Short mmCIF file of C-alpha atoms and ligand atoms in Angstrom, two decimals:
data_model
loop_
_atom_site.label_atom_id
_atom_site.label_comp_id
_atom_site.label_asym_id
_atom_site.label_seq_id
_atom_site.Cartn_x
_atom_site.Cartn_y
_atom_site.Cartn_z
CA UNK A 96 29.51 37.74 36.34
CA UNK A 97 26.10 37.53 34.65
CA UNK A 98 26.54 38.53 30.96
CA UNK A 99 22.81 38.95 30.52
CA UNK A 100 22.55 41.50 33.26
CA UNK A 101 21.87 45.12 32.33
CA UNK A 102 23.33 47.71 34.73
CA UNK A 103 21.88 51.22 34.89
CA UNK A 104 23.26 54.07 36.96
CA UNK A 105 21.04 56.93 38.07
CA UNK A 106 20.62 59.28 41.00
CA UNK A 107 16.94 58.55 41.67
CA UNK A 108 14.93 55.43 40.97
CA UNK A 109 11.14 55.84 41.03
CA UNK A 110 9.33 52.51 41.33
CA UNK A 111 5.79 52.79 39.94
CA UNK A 112 4.65 55.03 37.08
CA UNK A 113 1.15 55.76 38.34
CA UNK A 114 0.18 59.38 38.85
CA UNK A 115 2.36 59.78 41.96
CA UNK A 116 5.46 58.23 40.37
CA UNK A 117 5.12 60.22 37.15
CA UNK A 118 4.65 63.52 39.01
CA UNK A 119 7.71 62.83 41.20
CA UNK A 120 9.81 61.92 38.15
CA UNK A 121 8.66 65.03 36.26
CA UNK A 122 9.33 67.36 39.21
CA UNK A 123 12.81 65.91 39.84
CA UNK A 124 14.02 65.39 36.26
CA UNK A 125 15.25 69.00 35.74
CA UNK A 126 17.58 68.56 38.75
CA UNK A 127 18.62 64.90 38.90
CA UNK A 128 18.93 61.85 36.67
CA UNK A 129 15.76 59.80 37.15
CA UNK A 130 14.78 56.27 36.14
CA UNK A 131 11.03 55.53 36.21
CA UNK A 132 9.89 51.91 36.30
CA UNK A 133 6.50 50.20 36.04
CA UNK A 134 5.14 46.68 35.98
CA UNK A 135 2.91 47.42 33.02
CA UNK A 136 3.96 48.41 29.51
CA UNK A 137 0.64 50.24 29.16
CA UNK A 138 -1.15 51.79 32.15
CA UNK A 139 -3.99 49.64 33.46
CA UNK A 140 -7.59 50.59 32.71
CA UNK A 141 -9.23 52.12 35.82
CA UNK A 142 -12.52 53.92 35.74
CA UNK A 143 -14.55 56.42 37.62
CA UNK A 144 -11.94 58.53 39.29
CA UNK A 145 -12.51 62.18 39.90
CA UNK A 146 -9.51 64.47 40.36
CA UNK A 147 -9.90 67.26 42.92
CA UNK A 148 -9.74 70.87 41.64
CA UNK A 149 -6.59 71.60 43.71
CA UNK A 150 -4.66 69.15 41.49
CA UNK A 151 -4.79 71.84 38.81
CA UNK A 152 -2.26 73.89 40.79
CA UNK A 153 0.31 71.10 40.69
CA UNK A 154 -0.31 70.40 37.00
CA UNK A 155 0.05 74.11 36.26
CA UNK A 156 3.36 74.27 38.16
CA UNK A 157 4.71 71.38 36.08
CA UNK A 158 3.32 72.73 32.77
CA UNK A 159 0.95 69.78 32.43
CA UNK A 160 -2.45 71.44 32.65
CA UNK A 161 -3.06 71.26 28.90
CA UNK A 162 -3.08 67.45 29.12
CA UNK A 163 -6.62 67.79 30.45
CA UNK A 164 -7.89 69.66 27.39
CA UNK A 165 -9.10 66.54 25.61
CA UNK A 166 -10.26 63.08 26.58
CA UNK A 167 -11.35 63.96 30.13
CA UNK A 168 -14.56 65.49 31.49
CA UNK A 169 -14.84 68.48 33.76
CA UNK A 170 -16.49 67.83 37.13
CA UNK A 171 -18.65 70.66 38.41
CA UNK A 172 -19.92 69.10 41.59
CA UNK A 173 -22.22 66.48 43.01
CA UNK A 174 -25.63 65.87 44.48
CA UNK A 175 -25.14 64.60 48.00
CA UNK A 176 -27.71 62.41 49.72
CA UNK A 177 -25.45 61.96 52.73
CA UNK A 178 -27.88 60.94 55.46
CA UNK A 179 -30.76 62.73 53.72
CA UNK A 180 -33.56 61.81 51.31
CA UNK A 181 -33.28 65.20 49.62
CA UNK A 182 -30.10 66.31 47.88
CA UNK A 183 -27.61 68.96 48.84
CA UNK A 184 -25.79 70.46 45.86
CA UNK A 185 -22.02 70.54 46.33
CA UNK A 186 -21.05 72.96 43.61
CA UNK A 187 -17.43 73.57 42.57
CA UNK A 188 -18.53 77.08 41.63
CA UNK A 189 -17.68 78.06 45.20
CA UNK A 190 -14.30 76.33 45.10
CA UNK A 191 -11.44 78.86 44.64
CA UNK A 192 -9.63 76.25 42.48
CA UNK A 193 -12.63 75.90 40.15
CA UNK A 194 -13.82 72.60 38.73
CA UNK A 195 -12.34 69.12 39.01
CA UNK A 196 -12.01 66.40 36.36
CA UNK A 197 -13.52 62.99 35.66
CA UNK A 198 -10.37 61.38 34.37
CA UNK A 199 -9.88 58.86 31.66
CA UNK A 200 -7.32 57.42 34.03
CA UNK A 201 -5.50 55.20 31.55
CA UNK A 202 -5.17 58.07 29.07
CA UNK A 203 -3.96 60.46 31.78
CA UNK A 204 -1.26 58.08 33.00
CA UNK A 205 -0.16 57.45 29.42
CA UNK A 206 0.00 61.21 28.83
CA UNK A 207 2.15 61.65 31.96
CA UNK A 208 4.44 58.81 30.89
CA UNK A 209 4.84 60.35 27.42
CA UNK A 210 5.74 63.78 28.83
CA UNK A 211 8.17 62.18 31.31
CA UNK A 212 9.93 60.47 28.43
CA UNK A 213 10.02 63.72 26.42
CA UNK A 214 11.47 65.62 29.39
CA UNK A 215 14.44 63.29 29.87
CA UNK A 216 13.21 60.68 32.36
CA UNK A 217 14.60 57.22 31.54
CA UNK A 218 11.60 54.93 31.43
CA UNK A 219 11.65 51.19 31.88
CA UNK A 220 8.57 48.98 31.43
CA UNK A 221 7.38 46.35 31.81
CA UNK A 222 9.73 45.87 34.75
CA UNK A 223 9.08 44.33 38.15
CA UNK A 224 10.87 45.21 41.35
CA UNK A 225 12.57 42.04 42.61
CA UNK A 226 14.84 43.00 45.52
CA UNK A 227 17.18 45.67 46.81
CA UNK A 228 20.41 45.90 48.72
CA UNK A 229 21.55 48.99 50.53
CA UNK A 230 25.17 49.94 49.82
CA UNK A 231 27.39 52.57 51.37
CA UNK A 232 26.65 55.04 48.56
CA UNK A 233 23.02 54.15 47.84
CA UNK A 234 21.13 51.16 46.52
CA UNK A 235 21.48 48.27 44.15
CA UNK A 236 17.95 47.45 43.01
CA UNK A 237 17.22 44.34 40.99
CA UNK A 238 14.43 44.41 38.42
CA UNK A 239 13.05 41.86 36.03
CA UNK A 240 12.77 43.80 32.78
CA UNK A 241 11.16 41.65 30.08
CA UNK A 242 13.28 38.52 30.28
CA UNK A 243 16.35 40.45 31.36
CA UNK A 244 17.71 40.86 34.85
CA UNK A 245 18.47 44.53 35.37
CA UNK A 246 20.36 46.20 38.18
CA UNK A 247 19.79 49.85 38.95
CA UNK A 248 22.49 51.54 41.01
CA UNK A 249 21.02 54.68 42.54
CA UNK A 250 21.43 57.08 45.43
CA UNK A 251 17.79 57.16 46.42
CA UNK A 252 14.60 55.15 45.85
CA UNK A 253 11.05 56.50 45.71
CA UNK A 254 8.40 53.85 46.31
CA UNK A 255 5.37 54.84 44.22
CA UNK A 256 4.00 51.31 43.81
CA UNK A 257 0.55 52.16 45.21
CA UNK A 258 -1.12 50.06 47.89
CA UNK A 259 1.44 47.28 47.33
CA UNK A 260 4.27 49.45 48.76
CA UNK A 261 6.51 46.80 47.19
CA UNK A 262 9.84 48.40 48.01
CA UNK A 263 9.00 49.45 51.57
CA UNK A 264 7.43 46.10 52.39
CA UNK A 265 10.51 44.29 51.13
CA UNK A 266 12.45 46.38 53.68
CA UNK A 267 10.20 45.01 56.40
CA UNK A 268 7.74 47.90 56.70
CA UNK A 269 4.19 46.82 57.48
CA UNK A 270 0.90 48.30 56.36
CA UNK A 271 -1.75 49.28 58.87
CA UNK A 272 -5.36 48.82 57.77
CA UNK A 273 -7.88 51.08 59.47
CA UNK A 274 -11.00 49.34 58.12
CA UNK A 275 -12.00 46.65 55.59
CA UNK A 276 -13.91 48.72 53.03
CA UNK A 277 -14.34 47.27 49.54
CA UNK A 278 -15.64 48.83 46.37
CA UNK A 279 -18.00 46.94 44.06
CA UNK A 280 -18.47 48.73 40.77
CA UNK A 281 -20.44 48.52 37.60
CA UNK A 282 -20.24 50.50 34.38
CA UNK A 283 -23.12 51.01 31.97
CA UNK A 284 -24.41 53.25 29.21
CA UNK A 285 -27.36 55.42 30.26
CA UNK A 286 -29.83 57.27 28.04
CA UNK A 287 -29.18 60.68 29.55
CA UNK A 288 -26.41 63.19 29.75
CA UNK A 289 -26.31 64.15 33.39
CA UNK A 290 -22.93 65.58 34.18
CA UNK A 291 -23.32 65.72 37.91
CA UNK A 292 -22.11 62.94 40.26
CA UNK A 293 -24.31 61.45 42.96
CA UNK A 294 -23.24 60.46 46.47
CA UNK A 295 -25.74 58.53 48.54
CA UNK A 296 -25.40 56.95 51.99
CA UNK A 297 -27.28 53.74 52.85
CA UNK A 298 -27.34 51.56 55.95
CA UNK A 299 -24.57 49.23 54.69
CA UNK A 300 -22.25 51.83 53.20
CA UNK A 301 -22.49 54.38 50.41
CA UNK A 302 -23.11 54.63 46.68
CA UNK A 303 -21.43 56.80 44.14
CA UNK A 304 -22.32 57.40 40.52
CA UNK A 305 -20.36 59.56 38.11
CA UNK A 306 -20.16 60.19 34.38
CA UNK A 307 -17.21 58.61 32.59
CA UNK A 308 -15.23 60.16 29.73
CA UNK A 309 -15.75 56.96 27.73
CA UNK A 310 -17.35 53.56 28.00
CA UNK A 311 -14.33 51.61 29.21
CA UNK A 312 -15.06 48.27 27.70
CA UNK A 313 -17.54 49.00 24.93
CA UNK A 314 -15.99 51.38 22.47
CA UNK A 315 -18.25 50.17 19.64
CA UNK A 316 -21.36 51.44 21.42
CA UNK A 317 -19.73 54.80 22.10
CA UNK A 318 -18.74 55.12 18.44
CA UNK A 319 -22.28 54.25 17.33
CA UNK A 320 -23.74 56.86 19.67
CA UNK A 321 -21.29 59.48 18.38
CA UNK A 322 -22.33 58.65 14.82
CA UNK A 323 -26.06 58.89 15.45
CA UNK A 324 -25.84 61.81 17.85
CA UNK A 325 -27.76 59.83 20.48
CA UNK A 326 -27.62 61.25 23.99
CA UNK A 327 -25.97 58.41 25.83
CA UNK A 328 -23.47 58.59 28.56
CA UNK A 329 -21.08 56.14 30.14
CA UNK A 330 -21.56 56.00 33.88
CA UNK A 331 -20.09 54.35 36.90
CA UNK A 332 -22.16 52.97 39.78
CA UNK A 333 -20.10 51.97 42.82
CA UNK A 334 -21.00 50.61 46.23
CA UNK A 335 -18.54 51.05 49.07
CA UNK A 336 -19.14 48.50 51.80
CA UNK A 337 -17.24 46.81 54.64
CA UNK A 338 -16.11 43.27 53.70
CA UNK A 339 -18.17 41.70 56.52
CA UNK A 340 -21.38 43.29 55.13
CA UNK A 341 -20.93 42.26 51.51
CA UNK A 342 -23.56 39.85 50.21
CA UNK A 343 -21.97 37.85 47.39
CA UNK A 344 -25.00 38.43 45.11
CA UNK A 345 -24.17 42.11 45.04
CA UNK A 346 -20.68 41.49 43.73
CA UNK A 347 -21.57 38.67 41.35
CA UNK A 348 -24.92 39.58 39.81
CA UNK A 349 -25.50 42.89 38.04
CA UNK A 350 -29.27 42.60 38.52
CA UNK A 351 -28.97 42.32 42.32
CA UNK A 352 -26.39 45.10 42.30
CA UNK A 353 -28.63 47.45 40.30
CA UNK A 354 -31.71 46.59 42.36
CA UNK A 355 -29.82 47.69 45.45
CA UNK A 356 -28.53 50.80 43.64
CA UNK A 357 -32.07 51.78 42.61
CA UNK A 358 -33.12 51.85 46.28
CA UNK A 359 -30.40 54.33 47.25
CA UNK A 360 -31.63 57.93 47.47
CA UNK A 361 -31.00 59.78 44.19
CA UNK A 362 -30.00 56.76 42.09
CA UNK A 363 -33.37 55.27 41.04
CA UNK A 364 -33.88 57.42 37.93
CA UNK A 365 -30.33 56.90 36.72
CA UNK A 366 -30.62 53.11 37.10
CA UNK A 367 -33.88 53.18 35.10
CA UNK A 368 -32.05 54.91 32.24
CA UNK A 369 -29.45 52.15 31.79
CA UNK A 370 -29.40 50.69 28.28
CA UNK A 371 -30.04 46.95 28.80
CA UNK A 372 -27.07 44.76 27.99
CA UNK A 373 -24.47 47.47 28.59
CA UNK A 374 -24.02 46.73 32.31
CA UNK A 375 -20.66 45.34 33.29
CA UNK A 376 -19.91 44.33 36.83
CA UNK A 377 -16.19 44.53 37.60
CA UNK A 378 -13.87 42.95 40.11
CA UNK A 379 -14.20 44.00 43.73
CA UNK A 380 -11.31 46.22 44.84
CA UNK A 381 -9.90 47.30 48.21
CA UNK A 382 -11.01 50.80 49.15
CA UNK A 383 -9.98 50.98 52.79
CA UNK A 384 -7.92 53.54 54.65
CA UNK A 385 -4.42 52.23 55.19
CA UNK A 386 -0.89 53.48 55.64
CA UNK A 387 2.68 52.35 55.84
CA UNK A 388 3.97 52.14 59.40
CA UNK A 389 6.90 54.35 58.29
CA UNK A 390 6.71 56.30 55.02
CA UNK A 391 10.43 57.02 54.71
CA UNK A 392 13.81 55.82 55.87
CA UNK A 393 17.48 56.20 55.05
CA UNK A 394 17.71 56.67 51.29
CA UNK A 395 14.07 55.85 50.50
CA UNK A 396 10.66 57.52 50.53
CA UNK A 397 7.12 56.33 49.84
CA UNK A 398 4.66 58.62 48.06
CA UNK A 399 0.96 58.49 47.15
CA UNK A 400 -0.93 55.31 47.98
CA UNK A 401 2.34 53.56 48.81
CA UNK A 402 2.50 55.81 51.89
CA UNK A 403 -1.16 56.68 52.62
CA UNK A 404 -4.35 55.28 51.05
CA UNK A 405 -7.58 57.18 51.52
CA UNK A 406 -11.22 56.19 51.54
CA UNK A 407 -12.56 57.08 48.05
CA UNK A 408 -15.17 59.19 49.86
CA UNK A 409 -12.50 61.85 50.22
CA UNK A 410 -11.91 61.88 46.44
CA UNK A 411 -8.38 62.96 47.25
CA UNK A 412 -6.20 59.93 46.53
CA UNK A 413 -4.97 61.33 43.22
CA UNK A 414 -4.36 64.76 44.69
CA UNK A 415 -2.50 63.17 47.61
CA UNK A 416 -0.32 61.15 45.23
CA UNK A 417 0.60 64.37 43.42
CA UNK A 418 0.98 66.46 46.57
CA UNK A 419 3.26 63.98 48.38
CA UNK A 420 5.33 63.66 45.18
CA UNK A 421 5.74 67.44 45.03
CA UNK A 422 6.42 67.83 48.74
CA UNK A 423 9.17 65.23 48.55
CA UNK A 424 10.60 66.69 45.32
CA UNK A 425 10.72 70.17 46.90
CA UNK A 426 12.70 68.82 49.88
CA UNK A 427 15.13 66.94 47.62
CA UNK A 428 15.63 69.94 45.36
CA UNK A 429 16.14 72.34 48.27
CA UNK A 430 18.43 70.16 50.42
CA UNK A 431 20.03 67.73 47.97
CA UNK A 432 19.77 63.94 48.08
CA UNK A 433 21.70 63.30 51.29
CA UNK A 434 20.48 65.83 53.84
CA UNK A 435 20.13 63.87 57.10
CA UNK A 436 16.89 65.63 58.15
CA UNK A 437 14.89 65.09 54.95
CA UNK A 438 13.43 61.77 56.06
CA UNK A 439 12.14 63.23 59.35
CA UNK A 440 10.83 66.37 57.62
CA UNK A 441 8.96 64.32 55.03
CA UNK A 442 7.60 61.89 57.64
CA UNK A 443 6.24 64.86 59.63
CA UNK A 444 4.40 66.03 56.49
CA UNK A 445 2.90 62.56 55.97
CA UNK A 446 1.83 62.38 59.63
CA UNK A 447 0.15 65.76 59.40
CA UNK A 448 -1.76 64.79 56.21
CA UNK A 449 -2.89 61.55 57.87
CA UNK A 450 -4.08 63.17 61.11
CA UNK A 451 -6.00 65.80 59.16
CA UNK A 452 -7.55 63.10 56.95
CA UNK A 453 -8.62 60.90 59.90
CA UNK A 454 -10.25 63.82 61.71
CA UNK A 455 -12.08 64.93 58.55
CA UNK A 456 -13.24 61.40 57.75
CA UNK A 457 -14.53 60.85 61.30
CA UNK A 458 -16.58 64.07 61.19
CA UNK A 459 -18.07 63.09 57.84
CA UNK A 460 -19.10 59.55 58.80
CA UNK A 461 -20.54 60.81 62.10
CA UNK A 462 -23.15 62.68 60.04
CA UNK A 463 -24.75 59.37 59.01
CA UNK A 464 -24.27 57.33 62.20
C1 FAD B 585 -12.58 52.23 44.28
C2 FAD B 585 -11.65 53.41 44.32
C3 FAD B 585 -12.09 54.64 43.86
C4 FAD B 585 -11.25 55.75 43.91
N1 FAD B 585 -11.72 56.94 43.47
C5 FAD B 585 -10.93 58.03 43.55
C6 FAD B 585 -11.40 59.30 43.11
O1 FAD B 585 -12.53 59.45 42.63
N2 FAD B 585 -10.55 60.36 43.21
C7 FAD B 585 -9.30 60.24 43.72
O2 FAD B 585 -8.58 61.24 43.79
N3 FAD B 585 -8.81 59.04 44.11
C8 FAD B 585 -9.60 57.94 44.05
N4 FAD B 585 -9.11 56.74 44.44
C9 FAD B 585 -7.72 56.64 44.93
C10 FAD B 585 -6.71 56.67 43.77
O3 FAD B 585 -6.98 55.65 42.84
C11 FAD B 585 -5.30 56.46 44.33
O4 FAD B 585 -5.11 57.25 45.47
C12 FAD B 585 -4.22 56.80 43.29
O5 FAD B 585 -4.33 55.93 42.19
C13 FAD B 585 -2.83 56.68 43.90
O6 FAD B 585 -1.87 56.88 42.89
P1 FAD B 585 -0.41 56.29 43.06
O7 FAD B 585 0.37 56.78 41.90
O8 FAD B 585 0.09 56.55 44.41
O9 FAD B 585 -0.59 54.70 42.99
P2 FAD B 585 -1.15 53.79 41.81
O10 FAD B 585 -2.09 54.53 40.96
O11 FAD B 585 -1.64 52.54 42.47
O12 FAD B 585 0.14 53.45 40.92
C14 FAD B 585 1.09 52.49 41.32
C15 FAD B 585 1.91 52.07 40.11
O13 FAD B 585 2.95 51.21 40.56
C16 FAD B 585 3.08 50.10 39.68
N5 FAD B 585 3.64 48.98 40.46
C17 FAD B 585 3.05 48.30 41.46
N6 FAD B 585 3.89 47.36 41.95
C18 FAD B 585 5.03 47.47 41.22
C19 FAD B 585 6.28 46.76 41.26
N7 FAD B 585 6.50 45.77 42.11
N8 FAD B 585 7.25 47.12 40.38
C20 FAD B 585 7.03 48.12 39.49
N9 FAD B 585 5.85 48.83 39.43
C21 FAD B 585 4.89 48.50 40.28
C22 FAD B 585 1.63 49.84 39.21
O14 FAD B 585 1.62 49.17 37.98
C23 FAD B 585 1.09 51.28 39.10
O15 FAD B 585 1.27 51.82 37.82
C24 FAD B 585 -9.93 55.61 44.41
C25 FAD B 585 -9.47 54.37 44.85
C26 FAD B 585 -10.31 53.27 44.81
C27 FAD B 585 -9.81 51.94 45.31
#
């Protein structure tokens, strides 16, 4: 008997309090006891993510839409130089769901965590998933919570740990990678307020630039601009490129990176408007399409990136995290936690999303081949 061990009993354990995990916890909390766990006490800073307009439907259903009233920017569309030197305007005006959002991602996740706590979800962070053991009546999941070993006894586990798929991988599930795309990104302050995003294909990959709700790592400059009323804007510049094509200068030297950006159709003027000294080149991150070999099994389900990770070109990763969370929650609410067909029903939904995504992605990339 370990006296230091904390034991928690719950019906559902959600591992990962990113957007997918929080949405699952919020959807399920009115019906079941839910414990939500994350590695980080405060959500990690992540910039430049645009949430698709359709996400508004899910947020509305969960009474969360007002979270977007402050701290985030609306996204009305983009200028697309996809295989062309002249732009095509992709305007959300024609989208039945209206506009999307340029999220302050850290703020949004914190907002979701706060609401989850207010609505009765038991939250545990910082806590790391260590191992699990399947029992006759559910799971015994071991976590490292601060310095304390914690055991969660639950009926069902939702893996929402993002691309790590920590829980599923520990069960022996593998992840299939469909390409080796990386994202190299830089943030900077620019001397314009141009609210539109830019998408631009080049021979080695594609560029994306979008306004940011705030300068992620230079709050002093933002505050100074607010004070003086200067028209500056925080912006992201990102290059998506296959690992084999990446020249190390691009990922290590902001000057080389911006020189390459300036040559991409539609980006030259924006690059010229960068305020010198505000450029920050960030770590290279994986941005490939990948999926779990099996997104569910007896007593466990993977949602969001843990199940399926999309190319950022689709701009649908966040929506997918929310949608898979809601689809799973709907099944669990309708059929209970132990219906023997839920795993197969959910897997069929994941397979359908993935097939649709692959077909769409292929058509889109064919336009620039
Ligand atoms: C470069 C790039 C740009 C992108 N741009 C966009 C975009 O513009 N629009 C869009 O919709 N999507 C975009 N995406 C995709 C989007 O970021 C993801 O699809 C989305 O974050 C998935 O959410 P999630 O909740 O499933 O996973 P995550 O956001 O990855 O959350 C996982 C959570 O699990 C926690 N965790 C991990 N391991 C453990 C563990 N062992 N124990 C406990 N907790 C753990 C993490 O701390 C994290 O909080 C982009 C992705 C990349 C790489």
